[in-house]
mmCIF file of C-alpha atoms in Angstrom:
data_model
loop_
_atom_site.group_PDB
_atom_site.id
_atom_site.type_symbol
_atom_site.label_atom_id
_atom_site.label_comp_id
_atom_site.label_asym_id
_atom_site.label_seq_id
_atom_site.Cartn_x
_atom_site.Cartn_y
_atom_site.Cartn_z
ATOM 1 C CA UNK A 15 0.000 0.000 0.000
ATOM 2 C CA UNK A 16 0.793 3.529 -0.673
ATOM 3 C CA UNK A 17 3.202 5.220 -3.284
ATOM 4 C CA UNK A 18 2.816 7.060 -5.850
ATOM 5 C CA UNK A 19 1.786 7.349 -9.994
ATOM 6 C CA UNK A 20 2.791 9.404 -12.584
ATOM 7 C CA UNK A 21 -0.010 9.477 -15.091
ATOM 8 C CA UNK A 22 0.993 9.743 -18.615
ATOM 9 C CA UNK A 23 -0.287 7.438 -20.464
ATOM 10 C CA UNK A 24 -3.843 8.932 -21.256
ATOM 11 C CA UNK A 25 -4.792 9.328 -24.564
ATOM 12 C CA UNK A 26 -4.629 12.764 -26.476
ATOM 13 C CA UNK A 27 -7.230 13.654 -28.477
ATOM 14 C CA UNK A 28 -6.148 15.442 -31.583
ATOM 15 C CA UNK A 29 -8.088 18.563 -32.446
ATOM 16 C CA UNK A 30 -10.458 18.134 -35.414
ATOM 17 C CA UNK A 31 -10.394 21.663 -37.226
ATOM 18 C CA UNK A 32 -14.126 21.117 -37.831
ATOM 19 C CA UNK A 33 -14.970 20.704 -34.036
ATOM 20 C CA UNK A 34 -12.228 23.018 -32.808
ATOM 21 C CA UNK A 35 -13.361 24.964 -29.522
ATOM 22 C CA UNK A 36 -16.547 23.768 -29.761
ATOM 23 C CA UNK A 37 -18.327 22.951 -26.408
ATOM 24 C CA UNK A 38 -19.339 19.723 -27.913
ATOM 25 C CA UNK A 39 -15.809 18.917 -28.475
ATOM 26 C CA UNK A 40 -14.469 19.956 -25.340
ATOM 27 C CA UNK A 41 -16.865 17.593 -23.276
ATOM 28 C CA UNK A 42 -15.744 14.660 -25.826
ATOM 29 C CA UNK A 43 -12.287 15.516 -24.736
ATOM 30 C CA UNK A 44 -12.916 15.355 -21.179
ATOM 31 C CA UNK A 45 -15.466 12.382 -21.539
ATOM 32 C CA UNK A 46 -12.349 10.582 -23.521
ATOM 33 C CA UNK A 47 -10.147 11.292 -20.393
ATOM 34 C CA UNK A 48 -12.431 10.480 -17.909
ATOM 35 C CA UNK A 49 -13.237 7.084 -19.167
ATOM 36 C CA UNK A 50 -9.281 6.467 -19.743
ATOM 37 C CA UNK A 51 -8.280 7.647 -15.957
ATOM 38 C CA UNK A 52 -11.535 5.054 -14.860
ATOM 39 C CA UNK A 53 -9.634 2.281 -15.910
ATOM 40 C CA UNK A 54 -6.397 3.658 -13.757
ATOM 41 C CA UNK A 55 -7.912 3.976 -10.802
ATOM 42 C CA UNK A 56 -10.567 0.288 -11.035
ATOM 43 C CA UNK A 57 -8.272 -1.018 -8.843
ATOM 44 C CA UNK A 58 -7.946 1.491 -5.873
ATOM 45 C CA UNK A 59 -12.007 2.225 -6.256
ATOM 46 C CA UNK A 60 -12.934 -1.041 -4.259
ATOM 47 C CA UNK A 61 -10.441 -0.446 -1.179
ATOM 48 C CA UNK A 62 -11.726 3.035 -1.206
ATOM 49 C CA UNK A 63 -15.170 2.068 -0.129
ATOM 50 C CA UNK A 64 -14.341 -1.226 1.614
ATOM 51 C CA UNK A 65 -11.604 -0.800 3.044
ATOM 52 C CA UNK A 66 -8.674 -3.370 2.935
ATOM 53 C CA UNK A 67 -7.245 -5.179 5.585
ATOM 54 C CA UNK A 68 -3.344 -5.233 5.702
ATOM 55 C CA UNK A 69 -0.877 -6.658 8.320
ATOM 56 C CA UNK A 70 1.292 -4.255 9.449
ATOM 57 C CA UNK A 71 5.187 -4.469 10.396
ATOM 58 C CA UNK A 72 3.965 -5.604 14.295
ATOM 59 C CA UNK A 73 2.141 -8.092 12.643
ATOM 60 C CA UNK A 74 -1.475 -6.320 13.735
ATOM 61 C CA UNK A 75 -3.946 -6.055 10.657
ATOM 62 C CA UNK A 76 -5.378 -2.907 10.064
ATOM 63 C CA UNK A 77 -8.249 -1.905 7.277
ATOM 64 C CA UNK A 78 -6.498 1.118 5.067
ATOM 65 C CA UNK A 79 -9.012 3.048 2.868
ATOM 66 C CA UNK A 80 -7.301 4.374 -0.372
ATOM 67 C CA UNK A 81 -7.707 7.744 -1.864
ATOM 68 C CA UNK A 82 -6.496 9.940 -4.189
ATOM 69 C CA UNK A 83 -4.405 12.328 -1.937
ATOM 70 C CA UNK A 84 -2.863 14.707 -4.236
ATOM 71 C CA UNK A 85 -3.391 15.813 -8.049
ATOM 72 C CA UNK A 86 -0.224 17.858 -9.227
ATOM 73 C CA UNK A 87 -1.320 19.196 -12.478
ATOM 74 C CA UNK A 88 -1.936 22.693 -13.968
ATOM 75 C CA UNK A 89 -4.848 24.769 -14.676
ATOM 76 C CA UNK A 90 -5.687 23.709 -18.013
ATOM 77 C CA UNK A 91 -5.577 19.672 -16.208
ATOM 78 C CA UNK A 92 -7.003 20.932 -13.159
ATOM 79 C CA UNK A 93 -10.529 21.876 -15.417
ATOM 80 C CA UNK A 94 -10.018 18.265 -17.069
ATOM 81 C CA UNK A 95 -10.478 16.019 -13.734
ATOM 82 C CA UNK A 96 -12.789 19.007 -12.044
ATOM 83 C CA UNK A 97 -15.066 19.171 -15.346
ATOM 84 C CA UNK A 98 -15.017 23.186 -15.070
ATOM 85 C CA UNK A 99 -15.490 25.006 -18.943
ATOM 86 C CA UNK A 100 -12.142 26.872 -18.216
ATOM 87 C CA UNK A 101 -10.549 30.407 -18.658
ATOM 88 C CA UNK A 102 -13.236 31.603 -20.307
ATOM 89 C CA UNK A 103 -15.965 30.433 -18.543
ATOM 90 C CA UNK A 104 -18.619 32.714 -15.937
ATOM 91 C CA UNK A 105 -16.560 30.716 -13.078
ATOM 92 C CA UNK A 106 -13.012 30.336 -14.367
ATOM 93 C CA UNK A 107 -11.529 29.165 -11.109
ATOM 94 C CA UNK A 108 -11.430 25.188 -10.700
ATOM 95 C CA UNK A 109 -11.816 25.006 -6.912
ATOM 96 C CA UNK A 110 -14.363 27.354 -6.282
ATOM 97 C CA UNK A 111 -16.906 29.735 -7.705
ATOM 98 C CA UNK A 112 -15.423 33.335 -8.240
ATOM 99 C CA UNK A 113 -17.149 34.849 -10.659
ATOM 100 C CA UNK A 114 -15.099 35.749 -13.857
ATOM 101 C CA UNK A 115 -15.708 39.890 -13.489
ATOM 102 C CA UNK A 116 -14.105 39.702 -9.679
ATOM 103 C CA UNK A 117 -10.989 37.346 -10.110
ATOM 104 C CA UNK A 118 -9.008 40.657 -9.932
ATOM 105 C CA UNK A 119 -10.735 42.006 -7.325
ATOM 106 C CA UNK A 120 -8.171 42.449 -4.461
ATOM 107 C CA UNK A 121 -10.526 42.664 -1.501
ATOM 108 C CA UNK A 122 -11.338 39.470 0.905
ATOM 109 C CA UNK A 123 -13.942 37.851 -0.453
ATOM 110 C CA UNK A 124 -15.589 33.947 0.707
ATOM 111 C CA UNK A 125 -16.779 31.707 -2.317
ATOM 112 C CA UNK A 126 -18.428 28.532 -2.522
ATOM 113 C CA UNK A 127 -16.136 25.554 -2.674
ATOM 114 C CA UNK A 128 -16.737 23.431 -6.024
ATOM 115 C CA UNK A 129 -17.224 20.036 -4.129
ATOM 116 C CA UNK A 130 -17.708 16.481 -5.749
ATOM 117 C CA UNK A 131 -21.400 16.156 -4.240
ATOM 118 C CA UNK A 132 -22.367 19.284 -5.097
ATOM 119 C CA UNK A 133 -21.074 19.024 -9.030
ATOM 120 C CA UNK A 134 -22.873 15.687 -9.053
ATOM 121 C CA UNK A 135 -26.202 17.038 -7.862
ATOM 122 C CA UNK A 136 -25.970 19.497 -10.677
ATOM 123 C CA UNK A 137 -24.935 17.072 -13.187
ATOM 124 C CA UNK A 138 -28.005 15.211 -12.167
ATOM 125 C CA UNK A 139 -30.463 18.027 -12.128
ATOM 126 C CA UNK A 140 -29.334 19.138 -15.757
ATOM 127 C CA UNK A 141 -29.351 15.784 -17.052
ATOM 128 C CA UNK A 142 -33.229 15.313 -15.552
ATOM 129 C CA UNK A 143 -33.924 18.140 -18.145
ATOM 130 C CA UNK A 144 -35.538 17.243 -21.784
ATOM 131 C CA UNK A 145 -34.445 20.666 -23.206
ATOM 132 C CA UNK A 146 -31.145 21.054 -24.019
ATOM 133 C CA UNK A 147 -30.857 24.631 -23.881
ATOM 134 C CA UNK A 148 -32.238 24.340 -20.510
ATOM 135 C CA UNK A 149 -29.758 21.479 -19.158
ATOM 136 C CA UNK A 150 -26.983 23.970 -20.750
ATOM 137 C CA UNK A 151 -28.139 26.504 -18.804
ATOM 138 C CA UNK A 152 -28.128 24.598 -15.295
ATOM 139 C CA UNK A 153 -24.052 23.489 -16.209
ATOM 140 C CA UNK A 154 -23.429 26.904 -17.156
ATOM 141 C CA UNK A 155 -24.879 28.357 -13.477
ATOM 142 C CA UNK A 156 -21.636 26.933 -12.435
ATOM 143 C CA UNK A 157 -19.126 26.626 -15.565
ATOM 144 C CA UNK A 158 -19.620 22.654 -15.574
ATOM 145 C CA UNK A 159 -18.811 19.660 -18.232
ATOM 146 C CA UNK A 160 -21.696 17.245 -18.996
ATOM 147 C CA UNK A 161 -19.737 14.275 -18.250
ATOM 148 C CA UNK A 162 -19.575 11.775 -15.232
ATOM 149 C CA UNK A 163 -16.032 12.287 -13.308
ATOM 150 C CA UNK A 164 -14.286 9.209 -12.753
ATOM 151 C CA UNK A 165 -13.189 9.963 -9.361
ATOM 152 C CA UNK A 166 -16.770 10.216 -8.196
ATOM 153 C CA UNK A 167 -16.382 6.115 -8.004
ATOM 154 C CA UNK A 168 -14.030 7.045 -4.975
ATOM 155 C CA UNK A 169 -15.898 7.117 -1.783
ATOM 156 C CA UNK A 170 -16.249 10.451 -0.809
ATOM 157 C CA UNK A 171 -17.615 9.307 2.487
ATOM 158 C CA UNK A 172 -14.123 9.742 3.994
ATOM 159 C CA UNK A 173 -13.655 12.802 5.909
ATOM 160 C CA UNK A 174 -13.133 16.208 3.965
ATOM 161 C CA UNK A 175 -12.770 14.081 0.703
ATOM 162 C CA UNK A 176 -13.549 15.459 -2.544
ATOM 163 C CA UNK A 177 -11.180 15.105 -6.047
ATOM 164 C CA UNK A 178 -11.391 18.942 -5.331
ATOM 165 C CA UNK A 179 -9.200 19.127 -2.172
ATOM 166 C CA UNK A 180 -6.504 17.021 -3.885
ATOM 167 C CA UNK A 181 -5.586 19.825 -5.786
ATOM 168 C CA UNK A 182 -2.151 20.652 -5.035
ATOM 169 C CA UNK A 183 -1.296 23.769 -2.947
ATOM 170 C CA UNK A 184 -0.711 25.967 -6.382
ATOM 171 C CA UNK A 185 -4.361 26.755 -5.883
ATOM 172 C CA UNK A 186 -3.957 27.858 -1.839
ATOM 173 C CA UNK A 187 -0.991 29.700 -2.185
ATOM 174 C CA UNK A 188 -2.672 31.823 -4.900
ATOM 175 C CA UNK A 189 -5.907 32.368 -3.122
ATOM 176 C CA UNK A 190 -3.624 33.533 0.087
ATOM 177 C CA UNK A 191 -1.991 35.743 -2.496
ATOM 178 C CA UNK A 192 -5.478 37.783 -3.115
ATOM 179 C CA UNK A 193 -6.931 37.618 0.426
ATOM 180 C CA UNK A 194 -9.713 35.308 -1.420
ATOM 181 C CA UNK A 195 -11.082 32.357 0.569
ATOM 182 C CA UNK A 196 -13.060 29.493 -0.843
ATOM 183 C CA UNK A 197 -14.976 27.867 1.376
ATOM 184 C CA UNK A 198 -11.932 25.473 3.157
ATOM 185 C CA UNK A 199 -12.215 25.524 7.028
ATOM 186 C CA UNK A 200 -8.630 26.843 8.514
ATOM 187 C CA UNK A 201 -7.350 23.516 8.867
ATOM 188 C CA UNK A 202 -6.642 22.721 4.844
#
């Protein structure tokens, strides 16, 4: 148990001139990578939610749950695995909701924390809708991808976990920067 993975294997899709920054497109892209990082992680997605029981060097067993602790990637990755529409997007930020018109805005400021539960409820909601324009609409409340995230198989019963808090510290150091908080308690 435990170690680490370097990731980079996952296929690439190549850019099709006809579907080029399309929305369509970009959800294909992330659907494609989604389905490719499901296979990676079929064989930590069992322990996650049942545990696994492991004898230890004083020859006690213990149940370990797994998880995925940290995700070192950058931005453009970062709105891959957290199925947020990007840069340009109402809610550009991939950790919580800033609004696009106040990401320069240097006064202290509390957002709502993007959370794995919460982007699955809305996934759900739009998805419940028969009109497209209207399930667009629900996605684009928050600057989300219509595609399931494969680290939603995790369980995300375990204390304070959500894919979103494995972020590396890139994204804490540069909300510290701008006095902006997210919705973390002081202990992340």
């Amino acid at each position: 148990m435990g170690g680490g993975q370097v990731v980079g294997w996952l296929p690439l899709v190549k850019d099709d001139p006809k579907y080029k920054g399309t929305q369509q497109f970009a959800n294909f892209k992330a659907a494609v990578w989604h389905a490719s990082i499901k296979e990676v992680l079929a064989s930590i997605v069992p322990p996650s939610k049942l545990g696994q029981w492991t004898n230890c060097w004083d020859n006690i067993a213990r149940l370990f749950y797994t998880l995925v602790l940290i995700l070192s990637v950058d931005y453009e990755e970062q709105c891959v695995m957290l199925l947020t529409q990007g840069v340009m997007s109402n809610f550009p930020r991939p950790v919580c909701l800033i609004p696009e018109d106040e990401l320069s805005s240097v006064m202290p400021h509390t957002y709502t924390l993007h959370t794995s539960h919460a982007t699955n409820t809305l996934l759900t909601k739009a998805r419940a809708e028969r009109r497209k324009e209207r399930r667009e609409a629900i996605l684009k409340s928050q600057s989300i991808r219509d595609v399931i995230n494969a680290f939603y198989d995790m369980n995300s019963k375990l204390l304070m976990y959500t894919v979103h808090y494995a972020m590396t510290d890139f994204m804490l150091s540069f909300r510290v920067s701008l006095g902006i908080t997210c919705g973390w308690n002081s202990n992340y």
